[in-house]
Amino acid sequence: DPDRDRVGQHLPDGATTHRHPGREQREERYGDTRGPRPEPVLDPLVLSFQLKLLWLSGYLPHLTSCAECGAEGPLVGYSARAGGAVCERCGADSLPLSGEGIAGIEGLLGTPLADAAISKRAAREALRVITSSYEYHGGFRLRTLAARA
């Protein structure tokens, strides 16, 4: 196996490349998992649940004014460090966040889980907000659910 040989050349003397015992069976069943990752699932219920977990943990994203300077808007990005949406002046290192994204996140936070609804664009932005919040405040990367074909 050329991949195993290439990996093996970087191992210390005496180390071996060991394939996990069930890898072949997994590849037969699910295909090669080393390829491109599928698109994350943008299920409103899942996003709403994750946002409410952040809220319960004390990390509710501030979305009504700039979390950095307090300006009323327009809000153009999200900064996990600042704890919420930021204006153009404070948004140099922020994630892009549209008015649609802000409204979608507020909607998910303000409705029961069973009634969660959000547009696809706003869902993508909500997922980025959730992921960056976990990375910054929790110190870990969130492994998002992936759609299976």
mmCIF file of N, CA and C in Angstrom:
data_model
loop_
_atom_site.group_PDB
_atom_site.id
_atom_site.type_symbol
_atom_site.label_atom_id
_atom_site.label_comp_id
_atom_site.label_asym_id
_atom_site.label_seq_id
_atom_site.Cartn_x
_atom_site.Cartn_y
_atom_site.Cartn_z
ATOM 1 N N ASP A 1 0.855 -1.179 0.000
ATOM 2 C CA ASP A 1 0.000 0.000 0.000
ATOM 3 C C ASP A 1 0.899 1.240 0.000
ATOM 4 N N PRO A 2 0.829 2.087 -1.049
ATOM 5 C CA PRO A 2 1.721 3.247 -1.130
ATOM 6 C C PRO A 2 1.500 4.256 -0.013
ATOM 7 N N ASP A 3 0.245 4.433 0.436
ATOM 8 C CA ASP A 3 -0.006 5.370 1.541
ATOM 9 C C ASP A 3 0.673 4.889 2.817
ATOM 10 N N ARG A 4 0.584 3.583 3.072
ATOM 11 C CA ARG A 4 1.187 3.030 4.278
ATOM 12 C C ARG A 4 2.709 3.170 4.212
ATOM 13 N N ASP A 5 3.292 2.939 3.035
ATOM 14 C CA ASP A 5 4.741 3.078 2.898
ATOM 15 C C ASP A 5 5.167 4.523 3.126
ATOM 16 N N ARG A 6 4.406 5.474 2.576
ATOM 17 C CA ARG A 6 4.748 6.885 2.735
ATOM 18 C C ARG A 6 4.637 7.301 4.199
ATOM 19 N N VAL A 7 3.592 6.858 4.898
ATOM 20 C CA VAL A 7 3.431 7.175 6.316
ATOM 21 C C VAL A 7 4.538 6.512 7.115
ATOM 22 N N GLY A 8 4.846 5.269 6.784
ATOM 23 C CA GLY A 8 5.855 4.510 7.513
ATOM 24 C C GLY A 8 7.228 5.137 7.493
ATOM 25 N N GLN A 9 7.561 5.853 6.440
ATOM 26 C CA GLN A 9 8.896 6.450 6.372
ATOM 27 C C GLN A 9 9.086 7.582 7.373
ATOM 28 N N HIS A 10 8.002 8.097 7.947
ATOM 29 C CA HIS A 10 8.094 9.181 8.924
ATOM 30 C C HIS A 10 7.992 8.691 10.363
ATOM 31 N N LEU A 11 7.886 7.394 10.559
ATOM 32 C CA LEU A 11 7.761 6.841 11.905
ATOM 33 C C LEU A 11 9.131 6.563 12.497
ATOM 34 N N PRO A 12 9.269 6.640 13.818
ATOM 35 C CA PRO A 12 10.539 6.300 14.453
ATOM 36 C C PRO A 12 10.843 4.813 14.257
ATOM 37 N N ASP A 13 12.125 4.448 14.382
ATOM 38 C CA ASP A 13 12.526 3.053 14.239
ATOM 39 C C ASP A 13 11.744 2.176 15.203
ATOM 40 N N GLY A 14 11.277 1.063 14.712
ATOM 41 C CA GLY A 14 10.546 0.109 15.540
ATOM 42 C C GLY A 14 9.050 0.338 15.551
ATOM 43 N N ALA A 15 8.588 1.506 15.104
ATOM 44 C CA ALA A 15 7.145 1.767 15.066
ATOM 45 C C ALA A 15 6.564 1.164 13.793
ATOM 46 N N THR A 16 5.319 0.786 13.851
ATOM 47 C CA THR A 16 4.678 0.193 12.676
ATOM 48 C C THR A 16 3.411 0.962 12.348
ATOM 49 N N THR A 17 2.993 0.821 11.112
ATOM 50 C CA THR A 17 1.702 1.380 10.732
ATOM 51 C C THR A 17 0.686 0.272 10.909
ATOM 52 N N HIS A 18 -0.221 0.466 11.821
ATOM 53 C CA HIS A 18 -1.221 -0.545 12.132
ATOM 54 C C HIS A 18 -2.578 -0.058 11.652
ATOM 55 N N ARG A 19 -3.219 -0.838 10.837
ATOM 56 C CA ARG A 19 -4.561 -0.503 10.377
ATOM 57 C C ARG A 19 -5.563 -0.978 11.411
ATOM 58 N N HIS A 20 -6.523 -0.131 11.694
ATOM 59 C CA HIS A 20 -7.566 -0.500 12.648
ATOM 60 C C HIS A 20 -8.272 -1.757 12.144
ATOM 61 N N PRO A 21 -8.556 -2.722 13.009
ATOM 62 C CA PRO A 21 -9.093 -4.010 12.572
ATOM 63 C C PRO A 21 -10.375 -3.945 11.746
ATOM 64 N N GLY A 22 -11.241 -2.976 11.967
ATOM 65 C CA GLY A 22 -12.501 -2.948 11.247
ATOM 66 C C GLY A 22 -12.529 -1.990 10.073
ATOM 67 N N ARG A 23 -11.391 -1.446 9.688
ATOM 68 C CA ARG A 23 -11.374 -0.419 8.651
ATOM 69 C C ARG A 23 -11.917 -0.924 7.320
ATOM 70 N N GLU A 24 -11.497 -2.114 6.900
ATOM 71 C CA GLU A 24 -11.965 -2.643 5.621
ATOM 72 C C GLU A 24 -13.480 -2.820 5.617
ATOM 73 N N GLN A 25 -14.017 -3.317 6.742
ATOM 74 C CA GLN A 25 -15.459 -3.503 6.827
ATOM 75 C C GLN A 25 -16.199 -2.158 6.777
ATOM 76 N N ARG A 26 -15.658 -1.147 7.454
ATOM 77 C CA ARG A 26 -16.282 0.177 7.411
ATOM 78 C C ARG A 26 -16.252 0.747 6.003
ATOM 79 N N GLU A 27 -15.109 0.575 5.320
ATOM 80 C CA GLU A 27 -15.000 1.098 3.961
ATOM 81 C C GLU A 27 -15.959 0.391 3.019
ATOM 82 N N GLU A 28 -16.152 -0.919 3.227
ATOM 83 C CA GLU A 28 -17.122 -1.641 2.401
ATOM 84 C C GLU A 28 -18.528 -1.113 2.647
ATOM 85 N N ARG A 29 -18.843 -0.855 3.891
ATOM 86 C CA ARG A 29 -20.203 -0.442 4.244
ATOM 87 C C ARG A 29 -20.483 1.023 3.927
ATOM 88 N N TYR A 30 -19.532 1.923 4.268
ATOM 89 C CA TYR A 30 -19.771 3.355 4.144
ATOM 90 C C TYR A 30 -18.967 4.031 3.041
ATOM 91 N N GLY A 31 -18.090 3.314 2.410
ATOM 92 C CA GLY A 31 -17.228 3.920 1.410
ATOM 93 C C GLY A 31 -15.963 4.454 2.059
ATOM 94 N N ASP A 32 -15.093 5.023 1.243
ATOM 95 C CA ASP A 32 -13.836 5.567 1.738
ATOM 96 C C ASP A 32 -14.113 6.853 2.500
ATOM 97 N N THR A 33 -13.852 6.855 3.797
ATOM 98 C CA THR A 33 -14.147 8.019 4.638
ATOM 99 C C THR A 33 -13.035 9.063 4.602
ATOM 100 N N ARG A 34 -11.983 8.815 3.842
ATOM 101 C CA ARG A 34 -10.892 9.780 3.769
ATOM 102 C C ARG A 34 -11.122 10.836 2.699
ATOM 103 N N GLY A 35 -12.174 10.704 1.915
ATOM 104 C CA GLY A 35 -12.465 11.643 0.835
ATOM 105 C C GLY A 35 -13.021 12.947 1.363
ATOM 106 N N PRO A 36 -13.555 13.772 0.456
ATOM 107 C CA PRO A 36 -14.135 15.040 0.890
ATOM 108 C C PRO A 36 -15.298 14.817 1.843
ATOM 109 N N ARG A 37 -15.403 15.701 2.808
ATOM 110 C CA ARG A 37 -16.468 15.567 3.805
ATOM 111 C C ARG A 37 -17.798 16.020 3.206
ATOM 112 N N PRO A 38 -18.876 15.319 3.566
ATOM 113 C CA PRO A 38 -20.190 15.760 3.096
ATOM 114 C C PRO A 38 -20.591 17.075 3.746
ATOM 115 N N GLU A 39 -21.562 17.722 3.169
ATOM 116 C CA GLU A 39 -22.069 18.991 3.684
ATOM 117 C C GLU A 39 -22.695 18.785 5.063
ATOM 118 N N PRO A 40 -22.440 19.699 6.006
ATOM 119 C CA PRO A 40 -23.047 19.560 7.337
ATOM 120 C C PRO A 40 -24.571 19.630 7.254
ATOM 121 N N VAL A 41 -25.207 18.946 8.142
ATOM 122 C CA VAL A 41 -26.663 18.988 8.227
ATOM 123 C C VAL A 41 -27.066 20.323 8.841
ATOM 124 N N LEU A 42 -27.975 20.992 8.195
ATOM 125 C CA LEU A 42 -28.424 22.307 8.672
ATOM 126 C C LEU A 42 -29.848 22.207 9.209
ATOM 127 N N ASP A 43 -30.092 21.211 10.021
ATOM 128 C CA ASP A 43 -31.408 20.961 10.592
ATOM 129 C C ASP A 43 -31.731 22.045 11.617
ATOM 130 N N PRO A 44 -32.828 22.768 11.430
ATOM 131 C CA PRO A 44 -33.180 23.833 12.381
ATOM 132 C C PRO A 44 -33.300 23.339 13.825
ATOM 133 N N LEU A 45 -33.798 22.131 14.019
ATOM 134 C CA LEU A 45 -33.923 21.578 15.368
ATOM 135 C C LEU A 45 -32.550 21.440 16.024
ATOM 136 N N VAL A 46 -31.578 20.924 15.278
ATOM 137 C CA VAL A 46 -30.225 20.739 15.808
ATOM 138 C C VAL A 46 -29.580 22.086 16.107
ATOM 139 N N LEU A 47 -29.723 23.031 15.181
ATOM 140 C CA LEU A 47 -29.139 24.357 15.390
ATOM 141 C C LEU A 47 -29.776 25.051 16.594
ATOM 142 N N SER A 48 -31.098 24.943 16.717
ATOM 143 C CA SER A 48 -31.800 25.551 17.843
ATOM 144 C C SER A 48 -31.327 24.942 19.160
ATOM 145 N N PHE A 49 -31.191 23.630 19.172
ATOM 146 C CA PHE A 49 -30.729 22.942 20.379
ATOM 147 C C PHE A 49 -29.318 23.399 20.761
ATOM 148 N N GLN A 50 -28.428 23.495 19.785
ATOM 149 C CA GLN A 50 -27.045 23.916 20.063
ATOM 150 C C GLN A 50 -27.002 25.361 20.572
ATOM 151 N N LEU A 51 -27.796 26.245 19.973
ATOM 152 C CA LEU A 51 -27.842 27.634 20.438
ATOM 153 C C LEU A 51 -28.374 27.716 21.871
ATOM 154 N N LYS A 52 -29.362 26.906 22.186
ATOM 155 C CA LYS A 52 -29.922 26.917 23.540
ATOM 156 C C LYS A 52 -28.953 26.311 24.551
ATOM 157 N N LEU A 53 -28.123 25.366 24.119
ATOM 158 C CA LEU A 53 -27.062 24.858 24.999
ATOM 159 C C LEU A 53 -26.044 25.949 25.303
ATOM 160 N N LEU A 54 -25.684 26.726 24.284
ATOM 161 C CA LEU A 54 -24.772 27.856 24.520
ATOM 162 C C LEU A 54 -25.400 28.841 25.511
ATOM 163 N N TRP A 55 -26.683 29.114 25.341
ATOM 164 C CA TRP A 55 -27.412 30.029 26.218
ATOM 165 C C TRP A 55 -27.372 29.528 27.657
ATOM 166 N N LEU A 56 -27.690 28.249 27.849
ATOM 167 C CA LEU A 56 -27.670 27.673 29.202
ATOM 168 C C LEU A 56 -26.275 27.675 29.818
ATOM 169 N N SER A 57 -25.259 27.619 28.974
ATOM 170 C CA SER A 57 -23.874 27.622 29.441
ATOM 171 C C SER A 57 -23.361 29.031 29.731
ATOM 172 N N GLY A 58 -24.185 30.025 29.445
ATOM 173 C CA GLY A 58 -23.788 31.404 29.711
ATOM 174 C C GLY A 58 -23.156 32.105 28.526
ATOM 175 N N TYR A 59 -23.297 31.538 27.348
ATOM 176 C CA TYR A 59 -22.679 32.118 26.151
ATOM 177 C C TYR A 59 -23.719 32.513 25.114
ATOM 178 N N LEU A 60 -24.818 33.097 25.554
ATOM 179 C CA LEU A 60 -25.851 33.570 24.637
ATOM 180 C C LEU A 60 -25.245 34.654 23.748
ATOM 181 N N PRO A 61 -25.272 34.472 22.428
ATOM 182 C CA PRO A 61 -24.714 35.505 21.540
ATOM 183 C C PRO A 61 -25.517 36.808 21.647
ATOM 184 N N HIS A 62 -24.842 37.913 21.881
ATOM 185 C CA HIS A 62 -25.472 39.233 21.938
ATOM 186 C C HIS A 62 -25.705 39.687 20.494
ATOM 187 N N LEU A 63 -26.963 39.935 20.126
ATOM 188 C CA LEU A 63 -27.286 40.212 18.724
ATOM 189 C C LEU A 63 -28.025 41.523 18.494
ATOM 190 N N THR A 64 -28.307 42.290 19.530
ATOM 191 C CA THR A 64 -29.124 43.495 19.356
ATOM 192 C C THR A 64 -28.313 44.761 19.091
ATOM 193 N N SER A 65 -27.061 44.778 19.476
ATOM 194 C CA SER A 65 -26.161 45.904 19.202
ATOM 195 C C SER A 65 -24.740 45.342 19.158
ATOM 196 N N CYS A 66 -23.791 46.165 18.788
ATOM 197 C CA CYS A 66 -22.404 45.697 18.689
ATOM 198 C C CYS A 66 -21.917 45.225 20.065
ATOM 199 N N ALA A 67 -21.484 43.997 20.118
ATOM 200 C CA ALA A 67 -21.011 43.419 21.385
ATOM 201 C C ALA A 67 -19.692 44.040 21.826
ATOM 202 N N GLU A 68 -19.000 44.700 20.919
ATOM 203 C CA GLU A 68 -17.703 45.306 21.226
ATOM 204 C C GLU A 68 -17.856 46.744 21.727
ATOM 205 N N CYS A 69 -18.565 47.586 20.947
ATOM 206 C CA CYS A 69 -18.633 49.013 21.291
ATOM 207 C C CYS A 69 -20.032 49.500 21.673
ATOM 208 N N GLY A 70 -21.063 48.666 21.458
ATOM 209 C CA GLY A 70 -22.417 49.046 21.828
ATOM 210 C C GLY A 70 -23.195 49.790 20.755
ATOM 211 N N ALA A 71 -22.571 50.035 19.594
ATOM 212 C CA ALA A 71 -23.267 50.744 18.512
ATOM 213 C C ALA A 71 -24.498 49.959 18.077
ATOM 214 N N GLU A 72 -25.541 50.694 17.680
ATOM 215 C CA GLU A 72 -26.804 50.060 17.280
ATOM 216 C C GLU A 72 -26.700 49.341 15.938
ATOM 217 N N GLY A 73 -25.759 49.668 15.129
ATOM 218 C CA GLY A 73 -25.632 48.959 13.848
ATOM 219 C C GLY A 73 -25.154 49.873 12.749
ATOM 220 N N PRO A 74 -25.098 49.388 11.571
ATOM 221 C CA PRO A 74 -25.481 48.039 11.169
ATOM 222 C C PRO A 74 -24.473 46.993 11.656
ATOM 223 N N LEU A 75 -24.987 45.825 11.985
ATOM 224 C CA LEU A 75 -24.152 44.719 12.447
ATOM 225 C C LEU A 75 -23.767 43.871 11.245
ATOM 226 N N VAL A 76 -22.477 43.568 11.118
ATOM 227 C CA VAL A 76 -21.987 42.903 9.905
ATOM 228 C C VAL A 76 -21.245 41.597 10.160
ATOM 229 N N GLY A 77 -20.982 41.281 11.420
ATOM 230 C CA GLY A 77 -20.192 40.083 11.694
ATOM 231 C C GLY A 77 -20.468 39.536 13.082
ATOM 232 N N TYR A 78 -19.813 38.398 13.358
ATOM 233 C CA TYR A 78 -19.923 37.766 14.664
ATOM 234 C C TYR A 78 -18.523 37.526 15.209
ATOM 235 N N SER A 79 -18.311 37.922 16.448
ATOM 236 C CA SER A 79 -17.042 37.711 17.127
ATOM 237 C C SER A 79 -17.288 36.928 18.410
ATOM 238 N N ALA A 80 -16.768 35.710 18.465
ATOM 239 C CA ALA A 80 -16.913 34.907 19.691
ATOM 240 C C ALA A 80 -16.168 35.574 20.841
ATOM 241 N N ARG A 81 -15.047 36.210 20.540
ATOM 242 C CA ARG A 81 -14.275 36.906 21.574
ATOM 243 C C ARG A 81 -15.092 38.022 22.205
ATOM 244 N N ALA A 82 -15.822 38.783 21.368
ATOM 245 C CA ALA A 82 -16.659 39.874 21.870
ATOM 246 C C ALA A 82 -17.969 39.351 22.454
ATOM 247 N N GLY A 83 -18.369 38.167 22.062
ATOM 248 C CA GLY A 83 -19.593 37.573 22.595
ATOM 249 C C GLY A 83 -20.844 37.848 21.785
ATOM 250 N N GLY A 84 -20.681 38.269 20.540
ATOM 251 C CA GLY A 84 -21.871 38.501 19.734
ATOM 252 C C GLY A 84 -21.589 39.207 18.425
ATOM 253 N N ALA A 85 -22.645 39.815 17.900
ATOM 254 C CA ALA A 85 -22.557 40.526 16.630
ATOM 255 C C ALA A 85 -21.745 41.805 16.808
ATOM 256 N N VAL A 86 -21.064 42.200 15.740
ATOM 257 C CA VAL A 86 -20.228 43.402 15.788
ATOM 258 C C VAL A 86 -20.518 44.292 14.578
ATOM 259 N N CYS A 87 -20.252 45.581 14.762
ATOM 260 C CA CYS A 87 -20.451 46.556 13.686
ATOM 261 C C CYS A 87 -19.236 46.515 12.744
ATOM 262 N N GLU A 88 -19.335 47.272 11.676
ATOM 263 C CA GLU A 88 -18.262 47.288 10.681
ATOM 264 C C GLU A 88 -16.940 47.783 11.281
ATOM 265 N N ARG A 89 -17.010 48.786 12.153
ATOM 266 C CA ARG A 89 -15.800 49.339 12.764
ATOM 267 C C ARG A 89 -15.089 48.317 13.655
ATOM 268 N N CYS A 90 -15.850 47.454 14.335
ATOM 269 C CA CYS A 90 -15.270 46.477 15.268
ATOM 270 C C CYS A 90 -15.118 45.085 14.664
ATOM 271 N N GLY A 91 -15.544 44.910 13.418
ATOM 272 C CA GLY A 91 -15.613 43.568 12.842
ATOM 273 C C GLY A 91 -14.444 43.117 12.013
ATOM 274 N N ALA A 92 -13.242 43.642 12.243
ATOM 275 C CA ALA A 92 -12.093 43.280 11.419
ATOM 276 C C ALA A 92 -11.816 41.779 11.403
ATOM 277 N N ASP A 93 -11.860 41.119 12.528
ATOM 278 C CA ASP A 93 -11.544 39.687 12.593
ATOM 279 C C ASP A 93 -12.790 38.833 12.833
ATOM 280 N N SER A 94 -13.941 39.326 12.398
ATOM 281 C CA SER A 94 -15.185 38.612 12.683
ATOM 282 C C SER A 94 -15.620 37.732 11.519
ATOM 283 N N LEU A 95 -16.546 36.826 11.819
ATOM 284 C CA LEU A 95 -17.191 36.018 10.784
ATOM 285 C C LEU A 95 -18.297 36.855 10.159
ATOM 286 N N PRO A 96 -18.483 36.773 8.842
ATOM 287 C CA PRO A 96 -19.596 37.519 8.237
ATOM 288 C C PRO A 96 -20.928 37.044 8.804
ATOM 289 N N LEU A 97 -21.809 37.990 9.106
ATOM 290 C CA LEU A 97 -23.137 37.671 9.640
ATOM 291 C C LEU A 97 -24.125 38.689 9.086
ATOM 292 N N SER A 98 -25.082 38.212 8.328
ATOM 293 C CA SER A 98 -26.063 39.083 7.688
ATOM 294 C C SER A 98 -27.232 39.356 8.629
ATOM 295 N N GLY A 99 -28.064 40.324 8.241
ATOM 296 C CA GLY A 99 -29.294 40.576 8.983
ATOM 297 C C GLY A 99 -30.189 39.345 9.001
ATOM 298 N N GLU A 100 -30.193 38.603 7.895
ATOM 299 C CA GLU A 100 -30.970 37.361 7.820
ATOM 300 C C GLU A 100 -30.444 36.331 8.819
ATOM 301 N N GLY A 101 -29.126 36.266 8.961
ATOM 302 C CA GLY A 101 -28.523 35.339 9.917
ATOM 303 C C GLY A 101 -28.856 35.709 11.351
ATOM 304 N N ILE A 102 -28.783 37.004 11.650
ATOM 305 C CA ILE A 102 -29.117 37.478 12.998
ATOM 306 C C ILE A 102 -30.580 37.162 13.313
ATOM 307 N N ALA A 103 -31.467 37.473 12.364
ATOM 308 C CA ALA A 103 -32.894 37.206 12.576
ATOM 309 C C ALA A 103 -33.145 35.705 12.733
ATOM 310 N N GLY A 104 -32.446 34.883 11.967
ATOM 311 C CA GLY A 104 -32.608 33.431 12.071
ATOM 312 C C GLY A 104 -32.176 32.906 13.425
ATOM 313 N N ILE A 105 -31.039 33.395 13.917
ATOM 314 C CA ILE A 105 -30.541 32.963 15.233
ATOM 315 C C ILE A 105 -31.504 33.413 16.326
ATOM 316 N N GLU A 106 -31.966 34.679 16.249
ATOM 317 C CA GLU A 106 -32.933 35.168 17.236
ATOM 318 C C GLU A 106 -34.218 34.341 17.198
ATOM 319 N N GLY A 107 -34.648 33.967 15.986
ATOM 320 C CA GLY A 107 -35.848 33.149 15.846
ATOM 321 C C GLY A 107 -35.683 31.778 16.480
ATOM 322 N N LEU A 108 -34.515 31.148 16.259
ATOM 323 C CA LEU A 108 -34.263 29.833 16.854
ATOM 324 C C LEU A 108 -34.213 29.911 18.374
ATOM 325 N N LEU A 109 -33.658 30.991 18.893
ATOM 326 C CA LEU A 109 -33.569 31.151 20.344
ATOM 327 C C LEU A 109 -34.920 31.483 20.969
ATOM 328 N N GLY A 110 -35.793 32.122 20.208
ATOM 329 C CA GLY A 110 -37.047 32.592 20.758
ATOM 330 C C GLY A 110 -38.239 31.672 20.560
ATOM 331 N N THR A 111 -38.026 30.533 19.923
ATOM 332 C CA THR A 111 -39.145 29.611 19.694
ATOM 333 C C THR A 111 -38.839 28.250 20.308
ATOM 334 N N PRO A 112 -39.880 27.478 20.608
ATOM 335 C CA PRO A 112 -39.656 26.118 21.110
ATOM 336 C C PRO A 112 -38.939 25.266 20.060
ATOM 337 N N LEU A 113 -38.232 24.258 20.521
ATOM 338 C CA LEU A 113 -37.482 23.384 19.608
ATOM 339 C C LEU A 113 -38.370 22.815 18.507
ATOM 340 N N ALA A 114 -39.571 22.413 18.857
ATOM 341 C CA ALA A 114 -40.478 21.789 17.883
ATOM 342 C C ALA A 114 -40.883 22.750 16.767
ATOM 343 N N ASP A 115 -40.786 24.051 17.003
ATOM 344 C CA ASP A 115 -41.196 25.048 16.011
ATOM 345 C C ASP A 115 -40.014 25.684 15.290
ATOM 346 N N ALA A 116 -38.831 25.147 15.444
ATOM 347 C CA ALA A 116 -37.621 25.743 14.863
ATOM 348 C C ALA A 116 -37.714 25.789 13.341
ATOM 349 N N ALA A 117 -37.442 26.972 12.789
ATOM 350 C CA ALA A 117 -37.435 27.160 11.337
ATOM 351 C C ALA A 117 -36.417 28.249 11.011
ATOM 352 N N ILE A 118 -35.688 28.052 9.891
ATOM 353 C CA ILE A 118 -34.655 29.008 9.499
ATOM 354 C C ILE A 118 -34.328 28.791 8.024
ATOM 355 N N SER A 119 -33.974 29.868 7.318
ATOM 356 C CA SER A 119 -33.593 29.735 5.912
ATOM 357 C C SER A 119 -32.231 29.045 5.809
ATOM 358 N N LYS A 120 -31.920 28.537 4.643
ATOM 359 C CA LYS A 120 -30.661 27.817 4.454
ATOM 360 C C LYS A 120 -29.452 28.750 4.677
ATOM 361 N N ARG A 121 -29.519 29.959 4.150
ATOM 362 C CA ARG A 121 -28.412 30.908 4.334
ATOM 363 C C ARG A 121 -28.214 31.229 5.810
ATOM 364 N N ALA A 122 -29.319 31.527 6.494
ATOM 365 C CA ALA A 122 -29.235 31.839 7.921
ATOM 366 C C ALA A 122 -28.758 30.629 8.720
ATOM 367 N N ALA A 123 -29.143 29.426 8.295
ATOM 368 C CA ALA A 123 -28.704 28.203 8.975
ATOM 369 C C ALA A 123 -27.195 28.036 8.861
ATOM 370 N N ARG A 124 -26.641 28.325 7.686
ATOM 371 C CA ARG A 124 -25.179 28.240 7.514
ATOM 372 C C ARG A 124 -24.472 29.229 8.444
ATOM 373 N N GLU A 125 -25.007 30.431 8.529
ATOM 374 C CA GLU A 125 -24.407 31.435 9.403
ATOM 375 C C GLU A 125 -24.557 31.041 10.869
ATOM 376 N N ALA A 126 -25.710 30.486 11.241
ATOM 377 C CA ALA A 126 -25.920 30.035 12.623
ATOM 378 C C ALA A 126 -24.927 28.926 12.978
ATOM 379 N N LEU A 127 -24.693 28.014 12.047
ATOM 380 C CA LEU A 127 -23.723 26.942 12.293
ATOM 381 C C LEU A 127 -22.325 27.516 12.516
ATOM 382 N N ARG A 128 -21.948 28.534 11.737
ATOM 383 C CA ARG A 128 -20.630 29.170 11.935
ATOM 384 C C ARG A 128 -20.558 29.856 13.303
ATOM 385 N N VAL A 129 -21.639 30.505 13.719
ATOM 386 C CA VAL A 129 -21.677 31.154 15.041
ATOM 387 C C VAL A 129 -21.523 30.105 16.139
ATOM 388 N N ILE A 130 -22.258 29.023 16.034
ATOM 389 C CA ILE A 130 -22.198 27.948 17.033
ATOM 390 C C ILE A 130 -20.794 27.354 17.086
ATOM 391 N N THR A 131 -20.256 27.022 15.931
ATOM 392 C CA THR A 131 -18.924 26.404 15.864
ATOM 393 C C THR A 131 -17.853 27.325 16.435
ATOM 394 N N SER A 132 -17.888 28.605 16.061
ATOM 395 C CA SER A 132 -16.856 29.527 16.560
ATOM 396 C C SER A 132 -17.009 29.761 18.059
ATOM 397 N N SER A 133 -18.245 29.739 18.558
ATOM 398 C CA SER A 133 -18.454 29.905 20.004
ATOM 399 C C SER A 133 -17.875 28.727 20.780
ATOM 400 N N TYR A 134 -18.117 27.512 20.301
ATOM 401 C CA TYR A 134 -17.541 26.341 20.956
ATOM 402 C C TYR A 134 -16.011 26.372 20.894
ATOM 403 N N GLU A 135 -15.465 26.757 19.747
ATOM 404 C CA GLU A 135 -14.010 26.797 19.605
ATOM 405 C C GLU A 135 -13.393 27.821 20.553
ATOM 406 N N TYR A 136 -14.004 29.003 20.626
ATOM 407 C CA TYR A 136 -13.420 30.065 21.453
ATOM 408 C C TYR A 136 -13.653 29.818 22.942
ATOM 409 N N HIS A 137 -14.900 29.582 23.331
ATOM 410 C CA HIS A 137 -15.226 29.465 24.747
ATOM 411 C C HIS A 137 -14.944 28.084 25.324
ATOM 412 N N GLY A 138 -15.084 27.054 24.498
ATOM 413 C CA GLY A 138 -14.884 25.691 24.984
ATOM 414 C C GLY A 138 -13.502 25.145 24.723
ATOM 415 N N GLY A 139 -12.785 25.780 23.799
ATOM 416 C CA GLY A 139 -11.430 25.330 23.481
ATOM 417 C C GLY A 139 -11.396 24.039 22.676
ATOM 418 N N PHE A 140 -12.482 23.739 21.948
ATOM 419 C CA PHE A 140 -12.495 22.533 21.118
ATOM 420 C C PHE A 140 -13.283 22.805 19.855
ATOM 421 N N ARG A 141 -13.028 21.976 18.842
ATOM 422 C CA ARG A 141 -13.751 22.074 17.578
ATOM 423 C C ARG A 141 -14.954 21.162 17.611
ATOM 424 N N LEU A 142 -16.069 21.666 17.171
ATOM 425 C CA LEU A 142 -17.309 20.909 17.114
ATOM 426 C C LEU A 142 -17.326 20.076 15.842
ATOM 427 N N ARG A 143 -17.507 18.771 16.010
ATOM 428 C CA ARG A 143 -17.627 17.897 14.839
ATOM 429 C C ARG A 143 -19.089 17.913 14.438
ATOM 430 N N THR A 144 -19.385 18.585 13.330
ATOM 431 C CA THR A 144 -20.767 18.745 12.911
ATOM 432 C C THR A 144 -21.308 17.468 12.312
ATOM 433 N N LEU A 145 -22.605 17.312 12.417
ATOM 434 C CA LEU A 145 -23.253 16.175 11.786
ATOM 435 C C LEU A 145 -23.122 16.312 10.282
ATOM 436 N N ALA A 146 -22.919 15.214 9.608
ATOM 437 C CA ALA A 146 -22.764 15.244 8.164
ATOM 438 C C ALA A 146 -23.896 14.464 7.511
ATOM 439 N N ALA A 147 -24.350 14.992 6.393
ATOM 440 C CA ALA A 147 -25.392 14.300 5.648
ATOM 441 C C ALA A 147 -24.781 13.110 4.929
ATOM 442 N N ARG A 148 -25.469 12.017 4.940
ATOM 443 C CA ARG A 148 -25.033 10.819 4.202
ATOM 444 C C ARG A 148 -25.867 10.690 2.942
ATOM 445 N N ALA A 149 -25.200 10.412 1.861
ATOM 446 C CA ALA A 149 -25.904 10.251 0.584
ATOM 447 C C ALA A 149 -26.617 8.919 0.541
#
